[in-house]
Coordinates of C-alpha atoms and ligand atoms in Angstrom, one line a residue:
Chain I
X1 CA 0.0 0.0 0.0
X2 CA 2.9 2.3 0.8
X3 CA 6.3 2.0 -0.7
X4 CA 9.5 3.9 0.2
X5 CA 12.4 3.6 -2.1
X6 CA 15.8 5.1 -1.0
X7 CA 14.0 8.1 0.6
X8 CA 16.1 10.9 1.9
X9 CA 14.7 14.0 3.7
X10 CA 16.3 17.2 4.8
X11 CA 14.5 20.4 6.0
X12 CA 16.0 23.5 4.4
X13 CA 19.7 23.5 4.8
X14 CA 19.6 21.3 7.9
X15 CA 21.0 17.8 8.4
X16 CA 19.5 14.8 6.7
X17 CA 16.6 13.6 8.9
X18 CA 16.0 10.5 6.8
X19 CA 18.7 8.7 4.8
X20 CA 18.1 5.9 2.3
X21 CA 15.0 4.7 3.9
X22 CA 13.4 1.7 2.0
X23 CA 10.4 -0.3 3.2
X24 CA 6.9 -1.1 2.3
X25 CA 3.7 -1.3 4.3
X26 CA 1.7 -4.4 3.1
X27 CA -2.1 -4.5 3.2
X28 CA -3.6 -5.5 6.6
X29 CA -0.2 -5.3 8.3
X30 CA 0.5 -4.1 11.8
X31 CA 3.7 -2.3 12.8
X32 CA 5.3 0.0 15.3
X33 CA 7.5 2.8 14.3
X34 CA 9.9 3.8 17.0
X35 CA 13.1 5.7 17.7
X36 CA 14.4 8.5 20.0
X37 CA 12.8 11.9 20.1
X38 CA 13.7 13.9 17.0
X39 CA 14.6 10.7 15.0
X40 CA 12.0 11.6 12.3
X41 CA 9.0 9.5 13.2
X42 CA 6.5 12.4 12.6
X43 CA 8.4 13.3 9.4
X44 CA 8.0 9.7 8.1
X45 CA 4.3 9.7 8.9
X46 CA 3.9 13.1 7.1
X47 CA 5.5 11.5 4.0
X48 CA 3.1 8.6 4.2
X49 CA 0.2 11.1 4.5
X50 CA 1.4 13.0 1.5
X51 CA 1.7 16.3 3.4
X52 CA 5.5 16.2 2.9
X53 CA 7.6 15.6 -0.2
X54 CA 10.9 13.6 0.0
X55 CA 14.1 15.3 -0.9
X56 CA 15.4 12.2 -2.6
X57 CA 13.9 8.9 -3.6
X58 CA 10.4 7.8 -4.2
X59 CA 7.3 7.5 -2.0
X60 CA 4.4 5.6 -3.5
X61 CA 1.0 5.6 -1.7
X62 CA -1.7 3.4 -3.1
X63 CA 0.7 2.8 -6.1
X64 CA 1.1 6.5 -6.9
X65 CA 4.3 8.5 -6.8
X66 CA 3.3 11.3 -4.3
X67 CA 5.4 13.9 -6.2
X68 CA 3.2 13.5 -9.3
X69 CA -0.3 13.3 -7.7
X70 CA -2.4 16.3 -8.9
X71 CA -3.5 18.5 -6.0
X72 CA -7.2 17.9 -6.5
X73 CA -6.7 14.2 -6.1
X74 CA -5.1 14.4 -2.6
X75 CA -8.4 14.7 -0.7
X76 CA -9.8 11.5 -2.3
X77 CA -6.6 9.6 -1.4
X78 CA -6.4 11.1 2.1
X79 CA -9.9 9.8 2.8
X80 CA -8.5 6.3 2.7
X81 CA -6.0 7.2 5.4
X82 CA -6.9 7.9 9.0
X83 CA -4.3 9.9 10.9
X84 CA -3.8 10.7 14.6
X85 CA -1.7 13.8 15.0
X86 CA 0.8 14.1 17.8
X87 CA -0.8 17.4 18.7
X88 CA -4.4 16.1 18.1
X89 CA -5.6 19.1 16.0
X90 CA -9.2 19.0 17.3
X91 CA -11.3 22.0 16.4
X92 CA -12.0 24.0 19.5
X93 CA -15.4 25.3 18.5
X94 CA -16.8 21.8 17.8
X95 CA -17.9 19.3 20.5
X96 CA -16.2 16.0 20.9
X97 CA -19.1 14.4 18.9
X98 CA -18.8 16.9 16.1
X99 CA -15.0 16.6 16.0
X100 CA -15.2 12.9 15.6
X101 CA -18.0 13.1 13.1
X102 CA -16.1 15.7 11.0
X103 CA -14.5 13.3 8.5
X104 CA -18.0 11.9 7.7
X105 CA -19.4 15.4 7.5
X106 CA -16.9 16.6 5.0
X107 CA -17.7 13.5 2.9
X108 CA -21.2 14.9 2.6
X109 CA -22.9 12.3 4.8
X110 CA -26.1 13.0 6.7
X111 CA -25.9 13.3 10.5
X112 CA -28.8 10.9 11.0
X113 CA -26.9 8.2 9.1
X114 CA -23.8 8.2 11.3
X115 CA -25.1 9.4 14.7
X116 CA -25.2 6.0 16.3
X117 CA -21.9 4.9 14.8
X118 CA -20.1 7.9 16.3
X119 CA -21.8 7.5 19.7
X120 CA -20.8 3.8 19.7
X121 CA -17.2 4.6 18.9
X122 CA -17.1 7.4 21.5
X123 CA -18.4 5.0 24.2
X124 CA -15.7 2.4 23.1
X125 CA -12.9 4.9 23.7
X126 CA -14.5 6.0 27.0
X127 CA -15.9 9.3 26.0
X128 CA -19.6 8.4 26.2
X129 CA -20.3 11.2 28.6
X130 CA -18.0 13.7 27.1
X131 CA -19.8 14.0 23.7
X132 CA -21.1 17.5 24.2
X133 CA -17.9 18.9 25.7
X134 CA -15.6 21.3 23.8
X135 CA -11.9 20.2 23.4
X136 CA -10.4 23.0 25.6
X137 CA -12.2 21.4 28.6
X138 CA -11.1 17.9 27.8
X139 CA -8.0 16.4 29.6
X140 CA -5.0 15.4 27.5
X141 CA -5.9 11.8 27.5
X142 CA -9.5 12.6 26.5
X143 CA -8.3 14.8 23.6
X144 CA -6.1 11.9 22.5
X145 CA -9.0 9.5 22.5
X146 CA -11.1 11.9 20.6
X147 CA -8.3 12.3 18.0
X148 CA -8.1 8.5 17.7
X149 CA -11.8 8.2 17.3
X150 CA -11.8 10.8 14.5
X151 CA -9.1 8.8 12.7
X152 CA -11.0 5.6 13.0
X153 CA -14.6 6.7 12.3
X154 CA -14.5 6.0 8.5
X155 CA -12.7 2.7 8.7
X156 CA -9.6 3.8 6.8
X157 CA -7.5 1.5 4.7
X158 CA -4.4 2.8 6.5
X159 CA -4.2 4.2 10.0
X160 CA -1.2 6.4 10.9
X161 CA -1.0 7.1 14.6
X162 CA 1.6 9.5 16.1
X163 CA 2.1 8.7 19.8
X164 CA -1.5 7.6 20.3
X165 CA -0.9 6.5 23.8
X166 CA 1.4 9.3 25.0
X167 CA -1.2 10.8 27.3
X168 CA -3.1 7.9 28.8
X169 CA -2.4 5.5 31.6
X170 CA -1.4 1.9 31.1
X171 CA -4.8 0.2 31.2
X172 CA -6.3 2.7 28.8
X173 CA -3.2 2.4 26.5
X174 CA -3.9 -1.3 26.4
X175 CA -7.5 -0.8 25.6
X176 CA -6.6 1.5 22.8
X177 CA -4.1 -1.0 21.5
X178 CA -6.8 -3.6 21.4
X179 CA -9.0 -1.2 19.4
X180 CA -6.2 -0.8 16.9
X181 CA -5.8 -4.5 16.6
X182 CA -9.5 -4.9 16.2
X183 CA -9.4 -2.4 13.4
X184 CA -6.4 -4.3 11.9
X185 CA -8.4 -7.5 11.9
X186 CA -11.1 -5.7 9.9
X187 CA -8.5 -5.0 7.2
X188 CA -6.8 -1.7 8.1
X189 CA -3.0 -1.5 7.9
X190 CA -1.9 0.1 11.1
X191 CA 1.3 2.1 11.8
X192 CA 1.8 3.3 15.3
X193 CA 4.7 5.7 16.1
X194 CA 5.6 5.4 19.8
X195 CA 8.3 5.5 22.4
X196 CA 6.4 3.2 24.7
X197 CA 8.4 0.0 25.0
X198 CA 5.9 -1.7 27.2
X199 CA 3.2 -1.1 24.6
X200 CA 5.3 -2.7 21.9
X201 CA 6.0 -5.7 24.1
X202 CA 2.3 -6.5 24.3
X203 CA 2.0 -7.4 20.6
X204 CA 4.2 -9.5 18.5
X205 CA 4.3 -7.1 15.5
X206 CA 6.8 -5.7 13.1
X207 CA 9.1 -3.0 14.5
X208 CA 10.6 -0.2 12.4
X209 CA 13.3 1.6 14.3
X210 CA 14.6 4.9 13.3
X211 CA 18.0 6.1 14.5
X212 CA 20.5 8.4 13.0
X213 CA 18.4 8.8 9.9
X214 CA 18.4 5.1 9.1
X215 CA 15.6 2.7 9.4
X216 CA 16.0 -0.9 10.7
X217 CA 13.2 -3.4 10.5
X218 CA 12.6 -6.3 12.9
X219 CA 9.9 -8.6 11.7
Chain G
X1 CA -24.7 19.8 30.3
X2 CA -22.6 16.9 31.5
X3 CA -24.8 15.3 33.9
X4 CA -23.1 12.7 36.1
X5 CA -24.4 9.2 35.9
X6 CA -27.3 8.8 38.3
X7 CA -26.6 6.9 41.5
X8 CA -30.0 5.3 41.5
X9 CA -30.0 1.8 40.0
X10 CA -31.1 1.8 36.3
X11 CA -34.6 0.6 35.8
X12 CA -33.7 -1.9 33.2
X13 CA -30.5 -3.5 32.1
X14 CA -29.4 -2.3 28.7
X15 CA -31.6 0.7 28.8
X16 CA -28.9 3.2 28.0
X17 CA -29.0 6.8 29.2
X18 CA -30.0 9.0 26.3
X19 CA -27.4 11.6 25.4
X20 CA -29.0 14.7 23.9
X21 CA -26.7 16.2 21.2
X22 CA -26.8 19.9 20.4
X23 CA -27.7 20.7 16.8
X24 CA -24.6 20.4 14.7
X25 CA -22.5 23.5 15.0
X26 CA -21.4 25.2 11.7
X27 CA -18.0 24.0 10.5
X28 CA -16.8 27.6 10.5
X29 CA -17.4 29.3 13.9
X30 CA -19.7 32.3 13.7
X31 CA -19.2 35.5 15.5
X32 CA -15.4 35.7 16.1
X33 CA -13.8 39.0 16.7
X34 CA -12.2 39.3 13.2
X35 CA -15.7 38.8 11.7
X36 CA -17.1 41.7 13.6
X37 CA -14.4 44.1 12.7
X38 CA -14.6 43.0 9.1
X39 CA -18.3 43.8 9.2
X40 CA -17.6 47.2 10.6
X41 CA -14.9 48.0 7.9
X42 CA -17.3 46.8 5.1
X43 CA -20.1 49.0 6.4
X44 CA -17.9 52.1 6.5
X45 CA -16.6 51.5 3.0
X46 CA -19.9 50.8 1.5
X47 CA -21.3 53.9 3.3
X48 CA -18.6 56.0 1.7
X49 CA -19.1 54.5 -1.7
X50 CA -22.8 55.1 -1.6
X51 CA -22.3 58.7 -0.5
X52 CA -19.9 59.3 -3.4
X53 CA -22.3 57.7 -5.8
X54 CA -25.1 59.9 -4.5
X55 CA -23.0 63.0 -4.8
X56 CA -22.1 62.2 -8.4
X57 CA -25.7 61.6 -9.3
X58 CA -26.7 64.9 -7.7
X59 CA -24.1 66.9 -9.5
X60 CA -25.2 65.3 -12.8
X61 CA -28.9 66.0 -12.2
X62 CA -28.2 69.6 -11.2
X63 CA -26.0 70.1 -14.3
X64 CA -28.8 68.8 -16.5
X65 CA -31.4 71.0 -14.9
X66 CA -29.2 74.1 -15.2
X67 CA -28.8 73.4 -18.9
X68 CA -32.5 73.0 -19.6
X69 CA -33.6 76.0 -17.5
X70 CA -31.2 78.4 -19.1
X71 CA -31.9 77.4 -22.7
X72 CA -35.6 77.9 -22.1
X73 CA -35.1 81.6 -22.5
X74 CA -33.3 84.0 -24.9
X75 CA -33.1 87.8 -24.7
X76 CA -33.1 90.6 -27.2
X77 CA -31.2 93.7 -26.1
X78 CA -31.7 97.2 -27.6
X79 CA -29.2 99.9 -26.8
X80 CA -30.8 103.4 -26.5
X81 CA -29.6 106.2 -28.7
X82 CA -30.3 109.9 -29.1
X83 CA -33.4 110.2 -31.2
X84 CA -34.4 106.6 -31.2
X85 CA -37.9 105.6 -30.3
X86 CA -37.0 102.8 -27.9
X87 CA -40.6 101.7 -27.3
X88 CA -41.3 101.3 -31.0
X89 CA -38.1 99.4 -31.6
X90 CA -38.9 97.1 -28.7
X91 CA -42.4 96.4 -30.1
X92 CA -40.9 95.7 -33.5
X93 CA -38.3 93.3 -32.0
X94 CA -41.0 91.5 -30.1
X95 CA -43.2 91.1 -33.1
X96 CA -40.4 89.8 -35.3
X97 CA -39.4 87.3 -32.6
X98 CA -43.0 86.1 -32.2
X99 CA -43.3 85.7 -35.9
X100 CA -40.8 82.8 -35.8
X101 CA -42.1 79.3 -35.2
X102 CA -40.7 77.9 -32.0
X103 CA -41.2 80.9 -29.7
X104 CA -43.9 80.6 -27.2
X105 CA -44.0 84.1 -25.7
X106 CA -42.2 87.5 -25.5
X107 CA -42.3 90.0 -22.7
X108 CA -40.8 93.5 -22.9
X109 CA -39.2 94.5 -19.7
X110 CA -41.0 97.7 -18.8
X111 CA -39.4 100.7 -17.1
X112 CA -40.3 99.5 -13.6
X113 CA -38.9 96.0 -14.1
X114 CA -35.7 97.4 -15.6
X115 CA -35.3 99.8 -12.7
X116 CA -35.8 97.0 -10.2
X117 CA -33.2 95.0 -12.0
X118 CA -30.7 97.8 -11.6
X119 CA -31.7 98.9 -8.1
X120 CA -28.9 97.0 -6.4
X121 CA -26.4 99.0 -8.3
X122 CA -27.9 102.4 -8.9
X123 CA -30.2 102.8 -5.9
X124 CA -33.9 103.5 -5.7
X125 CA -36.1 106.1 -7.5
X126 CA -34.1 106.7 -10.6
X127 CA -35.6 107.6 -13.9
X128 CA -34.6 104.9 -16.3
X129 CA -35.1 107.0 -19.4
X130 CA -32.4 109.3 -18.3
X131 CA -29.8 106.6 -18.4
X132 CA -28.3 104.8 -21.5
X133 CA -29.4 101.4 -20.2
X134 CA -30.1 98.7 -22.7
X135 CA -33.7 97.4 -22.6
X136 CA -34.6 93.8 -22.8
X137 CA -37.2 91.6 -24.5
X138 CA -37.4 88.2 -22.9
X139 CA -38.4 85.4 -25.3
X140 CA -39.5 82.0 -24.1
X141 CA -38.9 79.3 -26.6
X142 CA -40.2 75.8 -27.2
X143 CA -37.2 73.6 -26.1
X144 CA -38.4 70.7 -28.2
X145 CA -38.3 72.7 -31.5
X146 CA -36.3 75.9 -30.9
X147 CA -36.5 78.7 -33.5
X148 CA -33.7 79.3 -36.0
X149 CA -31.5 81.7 -34.1
X150 CA -29.3 82.7 -37.1
X151 CA -32.2 83.9 -39.3
X152 CA -33.9 85.5 -36.3
X153 CA -30.7 87.4 -35.7
X154 CA -30.4 88.7 -39.3
X155 CA -34.1 89.6 -39.4
X156 CA -33.7 91.7 -36.3
X157 CA -30.5 93.3 -37.5
X158 CA -32.3 94.4 -40.7
X159 CA -35.4 95.8 -39.1
X160 CA -34.3 97.1 -35.6
X161 CA -31.6 99.5 -34.7
X162 CA -28.9 98.8 -32.1
X163 CA -30.2 95.3 -31.5
X164 CA -28.4 92.3 -30.1
X165 CA -29.8 88.8 -29.8
X166 CA -28.4 86.8 -26.9
X167 CA -29.3 83.1 -27.1
X168 CA -27.1 82.3 -24.1
X169 CA -25.3 79.8 -26.2
X170 CA -21.8 80.7 -24.8
X171 CA -23.1 80.8 -21.3
X172 CA -24.8 77.4 -21.7
X173 CA -21.8 75.9 -23.4
X174 CA -19.5 77.0 -20.7
X175 CA -21.9 75.8 -18.0
X176 CA -22.2 72.4 -19.7
X177 CA -18.5 72.1 -19.9
X178 CA -18.1 72.9 -16.3
X179 CA -20.8 70.4 -15.3
X180 CA -19.2 67.7 -17.4
X181 CA -15.9 68.4 -15.7
X182 CA -17.5 68.1 -12.3
X183 CA -19.2 64.8 -13.3
X184 CA -15.9 63.5 -14.5
X185 CA -14.1 64.5 -11.3
X186 CA -17.0 62.9 -9.4
X187 CA -16.6 59.7 -11.4
X188 CA -12.9 59.6 -10.7
X189 CA -13.6 60.0 -6.9
X190 CA -16.2 57.3 -7.2
X191 CA -13.6 55.0 -8.9
X192 CA -11.1 55.8 -6.2
X193 CA -13.5 55.1 -3.4
X194 CA -14.5 51.9 -5.1
X195 CA -11.0 50.7 -5.5
X196 CA -10.3 51.5 -1.8
X197 CA -13.4 49.6 -0.9
X198 CA -12.4 46.6 -2.9
X199 CA -8.8 46.6 -1.5
X200 CA -10.1 47.1 2.1
X201 CA -12.6 44.3 1.7
X202 CA -9.9 42.0 0.2
X203 CA -7.4 42.7 3.0
X204 CA -9.9 42.7 5.8
X205 CA -11.3 39.3 4.5
X206 CA -7.8 37.9 4.4
X207 CA -7.1 39.2 7.9
X208 CA -10.3 37.6 9.2
X209 CA -9.4 34.4 7.5
X210 CA -5.8 34.2 8.8
X211 CA -7.1 33.3 12.3
X212 CA -8.9 30.4 10.8
X213 CA -6.0 28.7 9.0
X214 CA -5.8 25.8 11.4
X215 CA -9.5 25.1 10.6
X216 CA -8.8 25.0 6.9
X217 CA -5.9 22.7 7.5
X218 CA -7.8 20.2 9.7
X219 CA -10.7 20.1 7.3
X220 CA -8.4 19.4 4.4
X221 CA -6.5 16.7 6.3
X222 CA -9.7 14.9 7.2
X223 CA -10.5 14.7 3.5
X224 CA -12.4 17.8 2.6
X225 CA -12.0 19.1 -0.9
X226 CA -10.9 22.7 -1.4
X227 CA -14.3 23.7 -2.8
X228 CA -16.1 22.2 0.2
X229 CA -13.9 24.2 2.6
X230 CA -14.2 27.3 0.5
X231 CA -18.0 27.1 0.3
X232 CA -18.3 26.9 4.1
X233 CA -16.1 29.9 4.7
X234 CA -17.7 31.8 1.8
X235 CA -21.2 31.4 3.1
X236 CA -20.1 32.8 6.5
X237 CA -18.2 35.7 5.1
X238 CA -20.9 36.5 2.5
X239 CA -23.4 37.0 5.4
X240 CA -20.9 39.1 7.3
X241 CA -20.3 41.3 4.2
X242 CA -24.0 41.5 3.3
X243 CA -24.9 42.7 6.8
X244 CA -22.1 45.2 6.8
X245 CA -22.9 46.5 3.3
X246 CA -26.6 46.8 4.0
X247 CA -25.9 48.8 7.2
X248 CA -23.6 51.1 5.2
X249 CA -26.1 51.5 2.4
X250 CA -28.9 52.2 4.7
X251 CA -26.9 54.8 6.6
X252 CA -26.1 56.5 3.3
X253 CA -29.8 56.5 2.3
X254 CA -30.7 57.8 5.7
X255 CA -28.1 60.6 5.3
X256 CA -29.6 61.6 2.0
X257 CA -33.2 61.5 3.4
X258 CA -32.2 63.7 6.3
X259 CA -30.4 66.2 4.0
X260 CA -33.4 66.4 1.6
X261 CA -35.8 66.8 4.6
X262 CA -33.7 69.6 5.9
X263 CA -33.5 71.2 2.5
X264 CA -37.2 71.1 1.9
X265 CA -38.1 72.3 5.4
X266 CA -35.9 75.4 5.3
X267 CA -36.7 76.3 1.7
X268 CA -37.5 79.9 2.5
X269 CA -34.1 80.8 3.9
X270 CA -31.5 82.3 1.7
X271 CA -29.0 79.6 2.7
X272 CA -31.2 76.8 1.4
X273 CA -31.8 78.8 -1.8
X274 CA -28.2 78.8 -2.4
X275 CA -27.9 75.1 -1.4
X276 CA -30.7 74.1 -3.7
X277 CA -29.3 76.2 -6.5
X278 CA -26.0 74.3 -6.1
X279 CA -27.3 70.9 -5.3
X280 CA -30.7 70.8 -6.8
X281 CA -32.5 69.9 -3.6
X282 CA -30.7 66.7 -2.5
X283 CA -33.0 64.5 -4.4
X284 CA -31.2 61.3 -5.3
X285 CA -33.9 59.7 -7.4
X286 CA -34.3 56.0 -8.2
X287 CA -30.9 55.8 -9.9
X288 CA -29.1 56.6 -6.6
X289 CA -31.0 53.9 -4.7
X290 CA -30.4 51.3 -7.5
X291 CA -26.7 52.3 -7.4
X292 CA -26.5 51.9 -3.6
X293 CA -28.1 48.5 -3.9
X294 CA -25.5 47.6 -6.6
X295 CA -22.7 48.7 -4.2
X296 CA -24.1 46.5 -1.5
X297 CA -24.4 43.5 -3.7
X298 CA -21.0 44.0 -5.3
X299 CA -19.3 44.3 -1.9
X300 CA -20.9 41.1 -0.6
X301 CA -20.1 39.1 -3.7
X302 CA -16.6 40.5 -3.7
X303 CA -16.0 39.4 -0.1
X304 CA -17.3 36.0 -0.9
X305 CA -15.0 35.7 -3.9
X306 CA -12.0 36.9 -1.9
X307 CA -12.8 34.3 0.8
X308 CA -13.0 31.6 -1.8
X309 CA -9.7 32.6 -3.5
X310 CA -7.9 32.9 -0.1
X311 CA -9.1 29.6 1.2
X312 CA -8.2 27.8 -2.0
X313 CA -4.8 29.5 -1.9
X314 CA -4.3 28.4 1.7
X315 CA -5.0 24.8 0.7
X316 CA -2.6 25.1 -2.2
X317 CA 0.0 26.4 0.2
X318 CA -0.6 23.4 2.5
X319 CA -0.2 20.9 -0.4
X320 CA 2.5 22.5 -2.4
X321 CA 4.6 24.9 -0.4
X322 CA 4.5 23.6 3.2
X323 CA 5.0 20.0 1.9
X324 CA 8.3 21.1 0.3
X325 CA 11.0 20.3 2.9
X326 CA 13.5 22.6 1.1
X327 CA 11.3 25.6 2.0
X328 CA 11.4 24.9 5.8
X329 CA 13.7 26.9 7.9
Ligands
ATP1 N1 9.0 21.7 9.5 C1 10.3 21.5 10.0 N2 11.2 22.3 9.6 C2 12.5 22.1 10.0 N3 12.9 21.1 10.7 C3 11.9 20.2 11.1 C4 10.6 20.4 10.7 N4 9.9 19.3 11.3 C5 10.8 18.6 11.9 N5 12.0 19.1 11.8 C6 13.2 18.5 12.4 O1 13.4 17.2 11.9 C7 13.8 16.3 12.9 C8 12.8 15.1 13.1 O2 11.6 15.6 13.6 P1 10.3 14.7 13.8 O3 9.2 15.6 14.3 O4 10.1 13.9 12.6 O5 10.9 13.8 15.0 P2 10.1 12.7 15.9 O6 10.7 11.4 15.8 O7 8.6 12.7 15.5 O8 10.3 13.3 17.4 P3 9.3 13.1 18.6 O9 9.4 11.7 19.1 O10 9.9 14.1 19.6 O11 8.0 13.5 18.2 C9 13.9 17.1 14.2 O12 15.3 17.4 14.4 C10 13.1 18.4 13.9 O13 13.7 19.5 14.5
MG2 MG1 6.9 13.3 16.5

């Protein structure tokens, strides 16, 4: 689904953040992306989300070279990818329910058609009684769960999650991990960027480790 | 709002607590500070544009009325001379003028009228016959089919002594030229005010939008197409601009109404006579109101268009410029 071929990345005149990175994300796969802070995990996820272009090499998403995709096709492709941003990016003027429903709303769906789905998902992530609350009032962990729910709501083909358990306690992290695995069983390829070793130890999954700009993969 | 779960045992298992959702909030938040100041700016600019338009229309109307009033009359002057029977010459001149088709009436200014005309300069109680003052015959003409001035002039020259026909042509020509210049200047001012309005609206709209960039980005990243995002912002800003422009237009119309009310209510005073001589009584007419309506509509549409272009540009920047790592610091 996603193909990296000798990808190099440097911001401006800075040092190379990524060097000769080559890998692919198969359909229905499950993997962790890890590495020290500043190693380039978020940058790698941005490349996969087509919001960043490589300095060298090729990135192919759904079989298309991301440097040649016409701008007006990007929204259609991004609808097939769910993303959890490290900084959540919830809209402060919308309630939790409205934030989570936003991807469906921009696809032109009717509220009556998805209301129950959104409520179910919010209950699953433990936000059943926070639906009418605006994000500034939510705790860090609650915001994180809302961001995750927003990424999952349309059952994407690929899920990119940047530190999705960074703000929650261990039991909740475990619960969220189970949610990701559930989603993976339904056919979504999942990539979770995390520092959390204990989280990775819970699943026997592929690990992609970034350090010094290089990527090593442990199957 | 966020009621805590009731401690009382639930009546039935599986009977979930109903959560009442608020009606979906608009994707673009209404009533932020930038929107209010944008509305204010737009109302001021459309007020100024409407006032300028009204002033231009007023000058044009006045110029037109000057032109038609003056060309409604012509005068025949006869200079007195030793041994000339002035009264007979005046009668002759009047009869010749009335003989031409296109004249509707002729009055000889009698001694009293002439004296009154000269009173401000020469004082009261003078005997007009002792002074070498030219005497006048005032001819009213049919504007639709005026008489042939050239042949009237030559007929008078042949029959009447010391005669001069003044058809006010030079005066009217000069006045028309002046009025036209005034209208052109007014149109230039209108064009400037319009340009200023357009630029202000464009910049104010961009300013109001810059605070909403993160919304544009999030919408785009969750899969919204540029046109979808643009249409939501557009609707919002169109309403803001429409409200602002209508307020400005109404304020301008109100200003004109007050001015014309004042002018008609103080018609007897010399000040208002001068004002109405200059401005033609502050009547704007239907053209002015149609123009004000057009300004309101143009302003609102322009704001919506600016919003659309700005939003689409922002999205392009997200996809093309910010995705280019070479352009990062
Ligand atoms: N837009 C940018 N412009 C310039 N440099 C950037 C930009 N984004 C990231 N970097 C730099 O690239 C490097 C990798 O950043 P990135 O955010 O990908 O790391 P990360 O692995 O996600 O770190 P963390 O675990 O702390 O989130 C860092 O040194 C960072 O300073
Ligand atoms: Mg990061």
